[in-house]
XYZ file of C-alpha atoms in Angstrom:
541
model
C 153.420 129.086 164.760
C 156.317 131.436 165.726
C 159.993 130.762 165.015
C 160.807 130.038 168.676
C 158.196 127.266 168.884
C 159.400 125.797 165.589
C 162.978 125.659 166.936
C 161.717 123.700 169.955
C 160.074 121.175 167.668
C 163.383 120.454 165.886
C 164.923 118.683 168.889
C 162.094 116.195 169.359
C 162.555 113.848 166.430
C 165.252 113.258 163.828
C 162.769 113.521 160.992
C 161.824 117.057 162.087
C 165.192 118.314 160.832
C 163.754 118.104 157.334
C 160.898 120.333 158.428
C 163.253 122.899 159.977
C 165.095 123.225 156.650
C 161.889 123.950 154.782
C 160.010 127.246 154.942
C 156.846 125.797 156.431
C 155.543 123.510 159.123
C 153.976 120.259 157.959
C 150.798 119.345 159.831
C 148.093 116.734 159.655
C 149.533 114.373 157.080
C 151.149 116.576 154.417
C 154.139 114.987 152.688
C 157.541 116.447 153.426
C 159.398 118.041 150.483
C 161.573 115.435 148.794
C 160.094 112.442 150.614
C 157.006 110.257 150.444
C 156.932 109.695 154.229
C 154.221 111.475 156.197
C 154.811 113.040 159.578
C 151.990 114.568 161.607
C 152.382 117.132 164.394
C 149.875 118.454 166.902
C 150.238 120.571 170.057
C 148.019 120.216 173.122
C 145.629 123.151 173.844
C 148.024 124.849 176.297
C 151.127 123.985 174.213
C 152.602 121.800 176.950
C 152.721 118.550 174.934
C 153.734 117.904 171.318
C 152.290 114.788 169.669
C 154.068 113.344 166.599
C 153.029 110.445 164.372
C 154.636 108.668 161.445
C 153.555 105.560 159.489
C 153.754 102.324 161.458
C 156.165 99.650 160.239
C 155.976 96.082 161.524
C 159.109 94.028 162.062
C 160.112 91.487 159.417
C 159.940 88.629 161.903
C 156.262 89.384 162.599
C 156.766 90.925 166.027
C 155.397 94.350 166.939
C 157.151 97.285 165.360
C 158.608 100.376 166.978
C 156.044 102.746 168.591
C 155.204 105.473 166.088
C 153.126 107.881 168.238
C 155.290 109.995 170.531
C 154.254 112.510 173.202
C 156.917 115.066 174.197
C 157.144 117.628 176.973
C 157.575 120.956 175.177
C 159.614 122.588 177.976
C 162.178 119.822 178.468
C 162.034 117.936 175.165
C 161.764 114.603 176.982
C 159.491 111.868 175.667
C 156.555 111.395 178.040
C 155.131 108.291 176.370
C 155.277 106.207 173.167
C 152.327 104.309 171.689
C 151.713 102.101 168.675
C 149.111 103.836 166.484
C 148.698 101.914 163.234
C 146.015 104.025 161.576
C 146.490 107.635 160.585
C 142.779 108.310 161.122
C 142.213 109.919 164.545
C 145.884 109.395 165.376
C 146.167 112.345 167.756
C 145.036 112.089 171.398
C 142.309 114.553 172.379
C 142.697 116.932 175.330
C 140.154 118.921 177.300
C 140.671 122.684 176.981
C 142.385 122.838 180.393
C 144.432 119.656 179.695
C 143.123 117.987 182.862
C 142.078 114.918 180.853
C 143.381 113.398 177.628
C 141.803 110.525 175.682
C 142.660 108.181 172.825
C 140.788 105.371 171.074
C 142.276 101.879 171.537
C 140.463 98.908 169.965
C 137.051 98.701 171.696
C 137.840 101.286 174.363
C 138.511 104.959 174.913
C 141.382 105.401 177.388
C 141.491 108.499 179.589
C 144.612 109.997 181.195
C 144.704 112.787 183.767
C 147.124 115.735 184.172
C 149.276 114.492 181.258
C 150.331 111.400 183.215
C 150.397 108.864 180.366
C 151.847 105.995 182.416
C 148.519 105.364 184.166
C 145.105 104.935 182.543
C 142.745 106.840 184.852
C 139.483 105.588 183.286
C 138.188 103.460 180.413
C 135.001 103.712 178.349
C 134.282 100.289 176.850
C 131.991 100.007 173.819
C 132.174 97.226 171.266
C 133.520 98.555 167.911
C 133.692 102.175 169.105
C 135.045 104.085 166.097
C 135.315 107.743 167.090
C 134.834 110.122 170.014
C 134.772 113.862 170.688
C 135.459 115.620 173.993
C 133.294 118.597 174.893
C 134.795 122.110 175.001
C 135.246 124.067 178.216
C 136.090 122.906 181.709
C 134.436 120.479 184.138
C 132.137 118.632 184.050
C 133.702 117.016 180.969
C 131.465 115.237 178.495
C 132.288 112.910 175.635
C 130.363 111.899 172.510
C 131.175 108.437 171.137
C 130.226 106.882 167.802
C 129.690 103.177 167.102
C 129.036 102.219 163.450
C 126.196 99.847 162.648
C 126.749 96.274 161.467
C 124.649 93.277 160.384
C 121.455 95.311 160.112
C 121.928 97.081 163.438
C 121.861 100.902 163.343
C 124.797 103.180 164.082
C 124.536 105.267 167.243
C 126.065 108.213 169.078
C 125.995 108.336 172.889
C 126.831 111.151 175.277
C 128.540 110.503 178.615
C 129.775 112.644 181.497
C 133.298 111.843 182.636
C 133.978 109.557 184.476
C 130.463 108.041 184.727
C 130.733 105.238 182.157
C 129.508 102.150 184.046
C 126.015 100.668 183.860
C 123.232 100.718 181.263
C 121.881 104.058 182.543
C 125.228 105.847 182.424
C 124.660 107.494 179.034
C 123.188 110.994 179.146
C 121.606 110.554 175.704
C 121.535 108.129 172.780
C 120.702 108.639 169.084
C 120.615 105.746 166.616
C 120.385 106.048 162.833
C 121.061 104.190 159.606
C 123.011 105.387 156.539
C 126.300 106.202 158.240
C 129.740 105.083 157.071
C 131.322 107.915 159.084
C 130.193 110.814 161.256
C 131.307 114.298 162.238
C 130.335 115.328 165.785
C 130.096 119.035 166.672
C 129.650 120.189 170.286
C 128.197 123.616 171.000
C 130.253 126.009 173.142
C 128.266 125.330 176.333
C 128.600 121.541 175.859
C 124.839 121.030 176.068
C 124.226 119.500 172.621
C 125.953 117.785 169.699
C 125.207 117.969 165.976
C 126.020 114.753 164.098
C 126.610 114.799 160.348
C 126.202 111.183 159.215
C 127.698 110.397 155.803
C 127.666 107.441 153.423
C 130.362 106.930 150.811
C 127.805 106.022 148.138
C 124.334 107.449 147.526
C 122.316 104.344 146.602
C 119.592 106.466 144.999
C 122.138 107.774 142.493
C 121.248 111.394 143.226
C 124.746 112.401 144.334
C 128.254 111.333 143.350
C 129.542 112.338 146.781
C 127.405 110.008 148.859
C 124.557 110.967 151.149
C 124.443 113.020 154.360
C 121.902 113.441 157.133
C 121.961 115.794 160.120
C 121.034 114.725 163.645
C 120.689 116.624 166.934
C 121.351 115.123 170.353
C 121.332 116.987 173.693
C 122.736 116.097 177.088
C 119.211 116.280 178.572
C 118.262 113.238 176.460
C 116.452 115.014 173.629
C 117.292 114.035 170.052
C 115.910 114.683 166.572
C 116.571 114.463 162.843
C 117.091 117.945 161.412
C 114.732 118.185 158.450
C 116.483 119.921 155.536
C 113.962 121.135 152.925
C 116.302 120.782 149.920
C 117.877 117.524 148.762
C 121.611 117.293 148.255
C 124.871 117.275 150.206
C 125.464 119.025 153.521
C 128.377 121.408 152.917
C 128.754 122.959 156.353
C 127.137 123.092 159.798
C 128.212 125.621 162.464
C 127.058 126.487 165.975
C 126.505 130.056 167.077
C 128.677 130.960 170.083
C 125.435 131.506 172.031
C 124.828 127.710 171.756
C 121.123 128.417 171.122
C 121.099 128.101 167.314
C 123.048 126.641 164.417
C 123.312 127.232 160.668
C 123.361 124.541 157.973
C 124.429 125.010 154.334
C 122.988 122.224 152.178
C 121.313 121.134 148.953
C 122.319 120.900 145.320
C 123.643 124.174 143.933
C 122.507 126.859 144.343
C 122.635 125.772 147.978
C 120.264 126.773 150.757
C 121.300 128.069 154.172
C 119.003 127.926 157.192
C 119.303 128.855 160.874
C 117.664 126.377 163.286
C 116.889 126.679 166.993
C 117.403 123.989 169.638
C 114.029 122.442 168.735
C 115.432 121.969 165.211
C 112.766 124.331 163.862
C 113.867 126.722 161.086
C 114.242 130.306 162.319
C 115.467 132.035 159.159
C 115.983 130.770 155.600
C 118.609 132.670 153.603
C 117.239 131.365 150.300
C 119.545 129.912 147.648
C 122.944 131.060 146.451
C 126.499 130.031 145.450
C 127.732 129.026 148.901
C 129.311 126.063 150.669
C 130.522 127.439 154.015
C 129.278 129.427 157.017
C 131.216 131.363 159.670
C 129.729 132.950 162.818
C 131.630 135.896 164.289
C 133.191 135.352 167.758
C 130.315 137.251 169.400
C 127.712 135.371 167.347
C 126.011 138.526 166.024
C 127.267 138.313 162.414
C 127.167 135.355 160.016
C 129.165 135.055 156.802
C 127.896 132.690 154.086
C 130.594 132.035 151.497
C 131.314 130.050 148.353
C 134.969 128.962 148.305
C 136.825 126.125 146.587
C 135.286 125.585 143.166
C 132.986 128.603 143.661
C 134.019 132.172 142.891
C 134.410 133.408 146.471
C 131.209 135.416 146.931
C 130.455 136.240 150.575
C 127.207 137.355 152.207
C 127.607 139.134 155.541
C 124.413 139.022 157.641
C 123.297 140.684 160.844
C 121.719 137.644 162.517
C 119.960 139.619 165.240
C 117.826 141.505 162.723
C 118.446 139.157 159.746
C 119.563 142.013 157.561
C 122.180 141.772 154.786
C 125.222 143.974 155.553
C 127.504 143.474 152.532
C 128.355 141.121 149.654
C 132.134 141.227 149.076
C 133.931 138.794 146.750
C 137.204 137.100 147.767
C 138.228 135.201 144.641
C 140.462 132.104 144.878
C 140.363 132.080 148.673
C 141.478 128.892 150.409
C 141.302 130.206 153.990
C 138.857 132.299 156.030
C 139.070 133.442 159.669
C 137.291 135.938 161.888
C 139.482 138.252 163.942
C 138.875 137.822 167.709
C 137.527 141.417 167.769
C 134.491 140.338 165.702
C 135.009 143.209 163.241
C 137.701 142.078 160.829
C 137.955 139.127 158.462
C 141.012 137.418 157.007
C 140.942 135.649 153.636
C 143.991 134.050 152.056
C 145.140 132.085 149.028
C 147.659 129.523 150.242
C 149.800 126.698 148.895
C 149.593 123.796 148.341
C 145.870 124.257 147.589
C 146.769 126.997 145.092
C 150.329 127.823 144.120
C 149.596 130.999 142.149
C 148.377 134.418 143.300
C 149.263 133.601 146.893
C 148.541 136.340 149.427
C 146.060 137.524 152.024
C 143.534 140.316 152.609
C 142.137 141.891 155.758
C 138.520 143.027 155.408
C 136.062 144.957 157.493
C 132.763 143.080 157.642
C 131.074 145.983 155.816
C 132.981 144.901 152.689
C 136.033 147.223 152.674
C 139.533 145.822 152.098
C 141.756 147.417 154.756
C 145.032 145.638 153.966
C 146.314 143.482 151.126
C 149.538 141.522 150.668
C 150.572 139.680 147.491
C 153.365 137.105 147.694
C 156.073 137.572 145.017
C 155.730 135.246 142.027
C 158.764 133.190 143.125
C 157.374 132.595 146.630
C 154.513 130.699 148.296
C 152.256 131.399 151.283
C 151.529 128.322 153.369
C 149.797 129.596 156.469
C 148.402 132.806 157.917
C 146.458 133.323 161.157
C 145.269 135.930 163.633
C 146.992 136.498 166.951
C 144.900 134.604 169.530
C 143.142 136.368 172.420
C 141.109 135.115 175.347
C 137.337 135.315 175.154
C 135.954 138.587 176.491
C 138.950 140.760 175.608
C 136.976 142.457 172.820
C 133.422 143.557 173.684
C 130.707 143.321 171.038
C 130.049 146.565 169.167
C 126.999 147.980 167.425
C 126.693 146.612 163.881
C 127.453 149.042 161.047
C 125.910 148.929 157.584
C 127.858 151.715 155.883
C 131.194 150.550 154.428
C 134.161 151.883 156.425
C 136.660 154.060 154.503
C 139.782 152.371 153.153
C 142.956 153.455 151.376
C 143.157 150.117 149.548
C 141.425 150.391 146.165
C 138.374 148.199 145.932
C 138.504 145.266 143.557
C 135.335 145.125 141.544
C 135.017 141.583 140.182
C 134.163 141.224 136.523
C 130.477 140.380 136.174
C 130.081 136.727 135.348
C 128.118 136.122 132.162
C 126.349 132.901 131.384
C 127.818 130.739 128.642
C 125.943 130.932 125.352
C 126.555 128.416 122.577
C 127.732 129.875 119.224
C 124.340 129.322 117.586
C 122.637 131.652 120.109
C 125.251 134.389 120.478
C 123.744 136.759 117.906
C 120.176 136.214 119.045
C 118.206 138.069 121.738
C 118.766 136.804 125.264
C 115.969 134.793 126.848
C 114.823 134.916 130.450
C 115.224 131.176 131.013
C 117.036 130.122 134.194
C 118.862 126.918 135.030
C 117.777 127.204 138.666
C 114.919 128.837 140.481
C 116.330 131.370 142.936
C 114.666 131.443 146.348
C 114.749 134.716 148.323
C 115.444 134.897 152.082
C 112.473 134.231 154.339
C 111.857 134.720 158.038
C 110.651 131.400 159.423
C 109.837 132.583 162.946
C 106.169 131.925 163.837
C 104.188 135.103 164.352
C 102.679 135.638 167.818
C 99.329 133.904 167.959
C 99.719 132.650 164.398
C 100.107 129.191 162.974
C 103.498 127.716 162.168
C 104.611 129.088 158.779
C 104.701 126.867 155.736
C 108.026 125.541 154.532
C 109.568 127.155 151.471
C 108.639 124.219 149.242
C 105.055 124.157 150.522
C 104.760 127.913 150.037
C 106.067 127.656 146.479
C 103.614 124.843 145.637
C 100.774 126.832 147.197
C 101.559 129.838 144.982
C 101.690 127.616 141.891
C 98.300 126.078 142.660
C 96.772 129.500 143.336
C 98.095 130.814 140.015
C 96.739 127.779 138.113
C 93.372 128.089 139.854
C 93.154 131.784 138.992
C 94.077 131.101 135.346
C 91.423 128.387 134.999
C 88.827 130.578 136.663
C 89.619 133.424 134.283
C 89.379 131.112 131.263
C 85.947 129.841 132.384
C 84.657 133.368 132.943
C 85.685 134.307 129.402
C 83.714 131.373 127.944
C 80.628 131.631 130.165
C 77.650 133.719 128.824
C 76.898 136.937 130.644
C 74.022 136.531 133.130
C 70.754 138.258 132.220
C 68.693 140.140 134.792
C 65.586 138.075 133.890
C 67.253 134.738 134.522
C 65.929 132.990 137.588
C 68.442 131.494 140.070
C 68.798 127.794 139.465
C 69.482 125.016 141.868
C 73.279 124.734 141.987
C 74.752 121.322 141.530
C 78.091 120.710 143.248
C 80.662 120.746 140.463
C 84.068 119.101 140.615
C 87.245 121.197 140.496
C 87.903 120.422 136.829
C 84.344 119.880 135.692
C 85.135 116.264 134.770
C 84.473 113.645 137.474
C 86.907 111.174 135.843
C 89.733 113.723 135.881
C 88.963 114.630 139.484
C 89.155 110.984 140.451
C 92.613 110.686 138.838
C 93.791 113.862 140.581
C 92.598 112.531 143.929
C 94.425 109.210 143.425
C 97.639 110.990 142.378
C 97.567 113.217 145.451
C 97.037 110.141 147.615
C 100.116 108.466 146.081
C 102.220 111.619 146.498
C 101.203 111.890 150.155
C 102.282 108.279 150.710
C 105.628 109.006 149.026
C 106.130 112.031 151.301
C 105.535 109.822 154.344
C 108.081 107.281 153.041
C 110.658 110.055 152.544
C 110.125 111.236 156.136
C 110.616 107.663 157.376
C 113.835 107.373 155.376
C 115.080 110.717 156.748
C 114.470 109.527 160.312
C 116.722 106.532 159.662
C 114.201 103.783 158.871
C 115.386 101.173 156.363
C 112.937 101.097 153.429
C 111.982 98.059 151.368
C 112.817 97.791 147.667
C 109.209 98.442 146.548
C 109.054 101.523 148.813
C 112.237 102.941 147.237
C 110.724 102.317 143.785
C 107.647 104.330 144.818
C 109.850 107.303 145.819
C 111.590 107.194 142.425
C 108.207 107.671 140.696
C 107.553 110.994 142.485
C 108.741 113.223 139.616
C 106.572 111.440 137.039
C 103.526 111.614 139.317
C 104.030 115.336 139.944
C 104.262 115.979 136.194
C 101.085 113.954 135.564
C 99.240 115.820 138.336
C 100.303 119.185 136.942
C 99.077 118.244 133.444
C 95.709 117.144 134.789
C 95.229 120.311 136.852
C 96.058 122.465 133.851
C 93.669 120.468 131.698
C 96.385 119.298 129.274
C-alpha cells in the first residue's frame, strides 16, 4: 500500500493513529505494537470502500454493544454503514470484482447489497446454519458457493447459486454433500465454472495425522461433482487452479509430498512424483508451474513447463515467507518478512530459469513487513516462449550448502549405506495414450513391478534347482500347478487378496464421504499386517 493511501486510512478511525505511527500496516488480525487489541482492515476490489473491524464489546447492562464493523467511503472519509460483527472469522464483507454486489453472512442468511448501498438489502439467501460463502470472480452473471456444516448425522454440503436466483428447491446450480468436514476452503476457477472444496477435520480419528484430515471435492456449475482421488495418504498442503480454468494442481501426502495435475474430470494428467514441497504457484499465463517447499522446508523450488511437462530449473530460496509471480509471467519475487521471521529480512527477484536478478537485504536493525509487485490489468503482458537456458545476471548465484543426512555417532566412521527413509517417486505422465487403456496409478504400477520382480526371482530359483531336460525324455502330461507349488499356501494367498480387495473398497467408500462402521474401520487398520503376510507368502518365507 502506498503512503498516500495509508494517510487516507488515518482519518477513518481513532485507533488507526497507532498504525500511522508504526512503520507498517496491520491487516487481518495482527496485534498493534504496544497493545493487545486487534484491528482488521480490508479495502474493496476497486479501493472505493475501507472495511474496519475491532473486537465486539457488549454493554454492562446486557444491551447490544457499539457496532464494531465500519464501512467507509475512501474518497470522502464518511462512514457508509456500521454493523455488529461479533466473530472475527469471515468478518469482512465480500465484493464482486466490479463492486456491483457485496455480501455478508448474518445468522442463517447471506445478505446482498448492490452498488455499495448498504442501507438496503437487495437480496437474501436463506439456508439454515449457513457457515461460509464465496463469491465467484469476474463480472456478471455472479455466482456464489455456500457451505452448510453437517449436524446430528446429516452430511455437510456445498451448493452453487447464480445471483439473484435463490428461491425454490431447484434454484441451486449444483450440490455436493460429504462427511468429515469441520471447515472448508472453497476455490473458484477464473471462469467461474467450477469450485474446488477442501474439507478439513480438526482431528484425524484414525490417528494417522496430528493436523486432522482433509479431502478434496470438485463441484461444477453444470451440476457435475466428484471426490478427487489422491493416491497418497496425508494432508493436503495446497490446491491451485490454472488460469485456463481447465486443470488444477494439488500438493498432498506425507512428506515427501506428491504433486499432481488433474483435469476437469478429476483424472490425473501429470504426476510430479515426490519431493520436499508444500505449495504450488501457476504463472499468470498458466504456462509455468512452481512447486515449492517453504515454511519448515528449506525453500527448494521446481519450475515446470506445464505445456510440455519439462523441468526448467530448481532454484533454492531459503527462509522465504512470501512468493509472488510478476504480472509479466517471467519474474518471481521471494521475500523473508517479519513477523514470520525477524532475521535475514529481505527480498529477491528471480527469473524463472533460476537466475537471481536483484537482491535486497534489510539492515540488521530493521524489519521488512510487506513487499509486492505493481499490479497490472490482465492482457498487458503477452505470453512469451519458454526458455530453458538460465538468463545472465550480475548478482552472484548463491549455491546452497548440500544437505547431508544426520548420522548417529556410532555410525560416523563406518561406510555409508544406501538405505532410504522414503521411497522417491519420479515424475510420470498420466495422460492416456491414443487408443490405449487408462494408465495404472503410481501405486498400482509400483506394486506391479514388485510382483514381477518376485515372480522372476522365484522362477530363476526353480530353474536352478530343476534337472536339465534330456533329449530322450518323452513329454509328460502336464498337471496344472499352483503359483507357489503348495495348494495350502495358494489358498491363503487367495484369501488375503480377497480381504485386501474388500479393504480397498471400504477406503474408496470412506473417501467418497460414506460413514463407516466400527468393524469396517478395524478392517482398514489391519491392511498393513495383511500386506506383510501376503508378501511373506509370495516370497515363500
